[in-house]
Amino acid sequence: MMLTIPKDLTHPKAQASKYFFISHPKSGRTWIRYALHLYFNALSKTDDMETFVFRLPRFFGSIHFTHLGYNDKREIGTAAPEAIVSIIQKFEQKKICLFRDERDTVVSFYHQLYHRKGSFGGSLSEFIRHPQYGIEAIIRFNSTVYHTLIKGDPKKHYPITYENFMDDEWNNFIKLLEFLEWPIDEPLLKRRCLLLHLIL
């Protein structure tokens, strides 16, 4: 079977990035992404949204955010576990992986597709049981990503959960910066702490 690479990972900027931030849709990545952007802006005194959209400067390490094709269009169909494994193994980038309780993820994903995008017209109950979008598909995605990564070099992957991050956003954000090898300026981060609390 020929491996289908998600379109976003074929982009030159994605392939040149140092880190992949992997998550299922509606797992909470946007607020972490924005928090990183706020901190980046504070460090560099810039507001370049283009770098936020796709990658941050190499001085801090570039990050590409991806759902591995597991979006509302489902570029890789039902994304069989072997396809996810092959995609992860194909790329040498260090991986940050965000996981969220699948029960919360499926409800949030339903509202995203039903209310915001209008790409799903059924009930929540139907969505939960849907073979491509539902809770079993989300569990399969998260489980496959996690078990693929833990078999690799622990220095090259960093798993985090939405729930743990929310419980201690300060220390978890520091640990994330350390994995990214970004400079840690605690006084600067503390001055941004109130704003970060509004996001995290």
Tab-separated table of C-alpha atoms in Angstrom:
chain	number	residue	atom	x	y	z
A	1	MET	CA	0.000	0.000	0.000
A	2	MET	CA	1.386	3.366	-1.020
A	3	LEU	CA	1.809	5.755	1.901
A	4	THR	CA	-0.120	9.013	1.565
A	5	ILE	CA	1.714	11.901	3.215
A	6	PRO	CA	-0.598	14.623	4.577
A	7	LYS	CA	-0.402	17.737	2.429
A	8	ASP	CA	0.897	19.987	5.192
A	9	LEU	CA	3.925	17.741	5.709
A	10	THR	CA	4.922	18.022	2.046
A	11	HIS	CA	5.472	21.768	2.415
A	12	PRO	CA	9.184	22.745	2.349
A	13	LYS	CA	8.822	24.743	5.568
A	14	ALA	CA	7.375	21.734	7.343
A	15	GLN	CA	10.151	19.470	6.150
A	16	ALA	CA	12.777	22.041	7.156
A	17	SER	CA	11.342	22.483	10.645
A	18	LYS	CA	13.090	21.098	13.697
A	19	TYR	CA	9.988	20.059	15.609
A	20	PHE	CA	6.572	18.608	14.830
A	21	PHE	CA	3.775	19.408	17.253
A	22	ILE	CA	1.341	16.500	16.788
A	23	SER	CA	-2.211	16.389	18.080
A	24	HIS	CA	-5.706	15.288	17.164
A	25	PRO	CA	-7.996	18.218	16.273
A	26	LYS	CA	-9.564	19.938	19.293
A	27	SER	CA	-6.967	18.666	21.730
A	28	GLY	CA	-6.040	22.153	22.923
A	29	ARG	CA	-3.034	22.960	20.772
A	30	THR	CA	-4.150	26.479	19.789
A	31	TRP	CA	-3.750	27.944	23.267
A	32	ILE	CA	-0.269	26.400	23.653
A	33	ARG	CA	0.631	27.640	20.207
A	34	TYR	CA	-0.551	31.136	21.057
A	35	ALA	CA	1.231	31.095	24.419
A	36	LEU	CA	4.461	30.199	22.595
A	37	HIS	CA	3.784	33.021	20.175
A	38	LEU	CA	3.275	35.519	22.995
A	39	TYR	CA	6.530	34.468	24.605
A	40	PHE	CA	8.347	34.542	21.285
A	41	ASN	CA	7.067	38.070	20.635
A	42	ALA	CA	8.179	39.168	24.083
A	43	LEU	CA	11.675	37.753	23.534
A	44	SER	CA	12.151	39.064	20.018
A	45	LYS	CA	10.018	42.219	20.298
A	46	THR	CA	8.255	41.386	17.074
A	47	ASP	CA	4.732	40.565	15.965
A	48	ASP	CA	5.327	38.582	12.798
A	49	MET	CA	2.166	36.513	12.427
A	50	GLU	CA	3.593	34.662	9.433
A	51	THR	CA	6.173	32.998	11.669
A	52	PHE	CA	3.381	32.064	14.091
A	53	VAL	CA	1.256	30.524	11.360
A	54	PHE	CA	3.888	28.155	10.075
A	55	ARG	CA	7.130	28.225	12.056
A	56	LEU	CA	9.165	30.265	14.482
A	57	PRO	CA	12.698	31.515	13.750
A	58	ARG	CA	15.501	28.975	13.738
A	59	PHE	CA	17.229	30.708	16.605
A	60	PHE	CA	14.535	29.332	18.871
A	61	GLY	CA	13.883	26.190	16.853
A	62	SER	CA	11.164	25.932	14.242
A	63	ILE	CA	7.895	24.163	14.980
A	64	HIS	CA	5.364	22.769	12.536
A	65	PHE	CA	1.922	22.038	13.948
A	66	THR	CA	0.200	19.028	12.387
A	67	HIS	CA	-2.774	16.713	12.814
A	68	LEU	CA	-1.081	14.160	10.509
A	69	GLY	CA	-3.910	14.616	8.034
A	70	TYR	CA	-6.478	13.821	10.718
A	71	ASN	CA	-8.577	16.909	10.097
A	72	ASP	CA	-12.185	17.467	9.094
A	73	LYS	CA	-11.414	16.336	5.527
A	74	ARG	CA	-9.633	13.181	6.690
A	75	GLU	CA	-6.972	13.319	3.980
A	76	ILE	CA	-5.770	9.827	4.830
A	77	GLY	CA	-9.185	8.242	5.157
A	78	THR	CA	-9.679	6.437	8.420
A	79	ALA	CA	-5.950	6.825	9.108
A	80	ALA	CA	-5.161	3.198	9.847
A	81	PRO	CA	-2.623	2.752	12.641
A	82	GLU	CA	0.033	1.508	10.236
A	83	ALA	CA	-0.313	4.717	8.204
A	84	ILE	CA	0.154	6.895	11.289
A	85	VAL	CA	3.174	4.838	12.361
A	86	SER	CA	4.768	5.120	8.907
A	87	ILE	CA	4.238	8.883	8.758
A	88	ILE	CA	5.772	9.419	12.196
A	89	GLN	CA	8.735	7.191	11.423
A	90	LYS	CA	9.365	8.805	8.043
A	91	PHE	CA	10.285	12.172	9.544
A	92	GLU	CA	13.321	12.753	11.751
A	93	GLN	CA	11.993	15.864	13.456
A	94	LYS	CA	11.643	15.852	17.228
A	95	LYS	CA	7.999	15.433	18.182
A	96	ILE	CA	5.868	17.189	20.763
A	97	CYS	CA	2.601	15.330	21.188
A	98	LEU	CA	-0.463	16.725	22.891
A	99	PHE	CA	-3.163	14.396	24.173
A	100	ARG	CA	-6.562	15.238	25.647
A	101	ASP	CA	-9.285	13.102	27.216
A	102	GLU	CA	-11.024	11.599	24.196
A	103	ARG	CA	-14.466	12.214	25.688
A	104	ASP	CA	-13.848	15.946	25.753
A	105	THR	CA	-12.114	15.883	22.382
A	106	VAL	CA	-14.997	14.200	20.569
A	107	VAL	CA	-17.564	16.685	21.909
A	108	SER	CA	-15.394	19.663	20.991
A	109	PHE	CA	-14.679	18.163	17.563
A	110	TYR	CA	-18.391	17.662	16.965
A	111	HIS	CA	-19.161	21.307	17.687
A	112	GLN	CA	-16.289	22.324	15.418
A	113	LEU	CA	-17.627	20.348	12.448
A	114	TYR	CA	-21.354	20.799	13.104
A	115	HIS	CA	-21.577	24.428	14.188
A	116	ARG	CA	-18.463	26.131	12.841
A	117	LYS	CA	-17.757	24.328	9.574
A	118	GLY	CA	-21.085	22.705	8.799
A	119	SER	CA	-19.312	19.631	7.452
A	120	PHE	CA	-21.228	17.172	9.650
A	121	GLY	CA	-25.006	17.228	9.817
A	122	GLY	CA	-25.830	14.435	12.202
A	123	SER	CA	-26.422	14.328	15.942
A	124	LEU	CA	-23.770	14.220	18.639
A	125	SER	CA	-24.652	10.579	19.262
A	126	GLU	CA	-24.079	9.784	15.586
A	127	PHE	CA	-20.815	11.692	15.607
A	128	ILE	CA	-19.500	9.838	18.649
A	129	ARG	CA	-20.080	6.541	16.800
A	130	HIS	CA	-18.804	7.746	13.414
A	131	PRO	CA	-15.987	5.473	12.125
A	132	GLN	CA	-13.809	8.363	10.931
A	133	TYR	CA	-14.578	11.144	13.382
A	134	GLY	CA	-15.911	9.423	16.487
A	135	ILE	CA	-14.391	8.465	19.793
A	136	GLU	CA	-12.947	5.134	18.607
A	137	ALA	CA	-11.060	6.945	15.833
A	138	ILE	CA	-9.717	9.491	18.331
A	139	ILE	CA	-8.606	6.762	20.732
A	140	ARG	CA	-6.948	4.906	17.859
A	141	PHE	CA	-5.101	8.063	16.773
A	142	ASN	CA	-3.874	8.967	20.274
A	143	SER	CA	-2.908	5.414	21.166
A	144	THR	CA	-1.020	4.848	17.927
A	145	VAL	CA	0.882	8.133	18.188
A	146	TYR	CA	1.794	7.509	21.831
A	147	HIS	CA	2.932	3.912	21.426
A	148	THR	CA	4.902	4.730	18.294
A	149	LEU	CA	6.797	7.490	20.047
A	150	ILE	CA	7.642	5.629	23.251
A	151	LYS	CA	9.419	2.983	21.158
A	152	GLY	CA	11.786	5.647	19.837
A	153	ASP	CA	14.506	7.821	21.359
A	154	PRO	CA	13.047	9.505	24.484
A	155	LYS	CA	15.197	12.561	23.776
A	156	LYS	CA	13.331	13.093	20.518
A	157	HIS	CA	9.760	13.155	21.768
A	158	TYR	CA	7.853	15.037	24.432
A	159	PRO	CA	4.321	13.872	25.306
A	160	ILE	CA	2.037	16.241	27.186
A	161	THR	CA	-1.618	16.149	28.140
A	162	TYR	CA	-4.086	19.002	28.081
A	163	GLU	CA	-5.253	18.151	31.593
A	164	ASN	CA	-1.775	18.079	33.168
A	165	PHE	CA	-0.789	21.254	31.399
A	166	MET	CA	-3.849	23.018	32.786
A	167	ASP	CA	-3.086	21.791	36.310
A	168	ASP	CA	0.385	23.376	36.355
A	169	GLU	CA	0.771	25.609	33.327
A	170	TRP	CA	3.853	27.439	34.639
A	171	ASN	CA	6.101	24.411	35.211
A	172	ASN	CA	4.803	22.607	32.152
A	173	PHE	CA	5.441	25.631	29.977
A	174	ILE	CA	9.007	25.837	31.332
A	175	LYS	CA	9.533	22.144	30.546
A	176	LEU	CA	8.214	22.667	27.038
A	177	LEU	CA	10.624	25.563	26.506
A	178	GLU	CA	13.474	23.366	27.735
A	179	PHE	CA	12.591	20.611	25.270
A	180	LEU	CA	12.449	23.220	22.489
A	181	GLU	CA	15.818	24.577	23.666
A	182	TRP	CA	14.376	28.071	23.774
A	183	PRO	CA	15.946	30.644	26.105
A	184	ILE	CA	14.083	30.792	29.409
A	185	ASP	CA	13.623	34.299	30.741
A	186	GLU	CA	11.599	33.807	33.917
A	187	PRO	CA	11.204	37.532	34.758
A	188	LEU	CA	9.868	38.108	31.248
A	189	LEU	CA	7.626	35.071	31.526
A	190	LYS	CA	6.315	36.268	34.895
A	191	ARG	CA	5.433	39.645	33.411
A	192	ARG	CA	3.420	37.734	30.837
A	193	CYS	CA	1.983	35.328	33.388
A	194	LEU	CA	-1.395	37.055	33.781
A	195	LEU	CA	-1.958	37.008	30.045
A	196	LEU	CA	-0.830	33.401	29.867
A	197	HIS	CA	-3.372	32.498	32.555
A	198	LEU	CA	-6.095	33.962	30.386
A	199	ILE	CA	-5.024	31.585	27.625
A	200	LEU	CA	-3.957	28.511	29.562
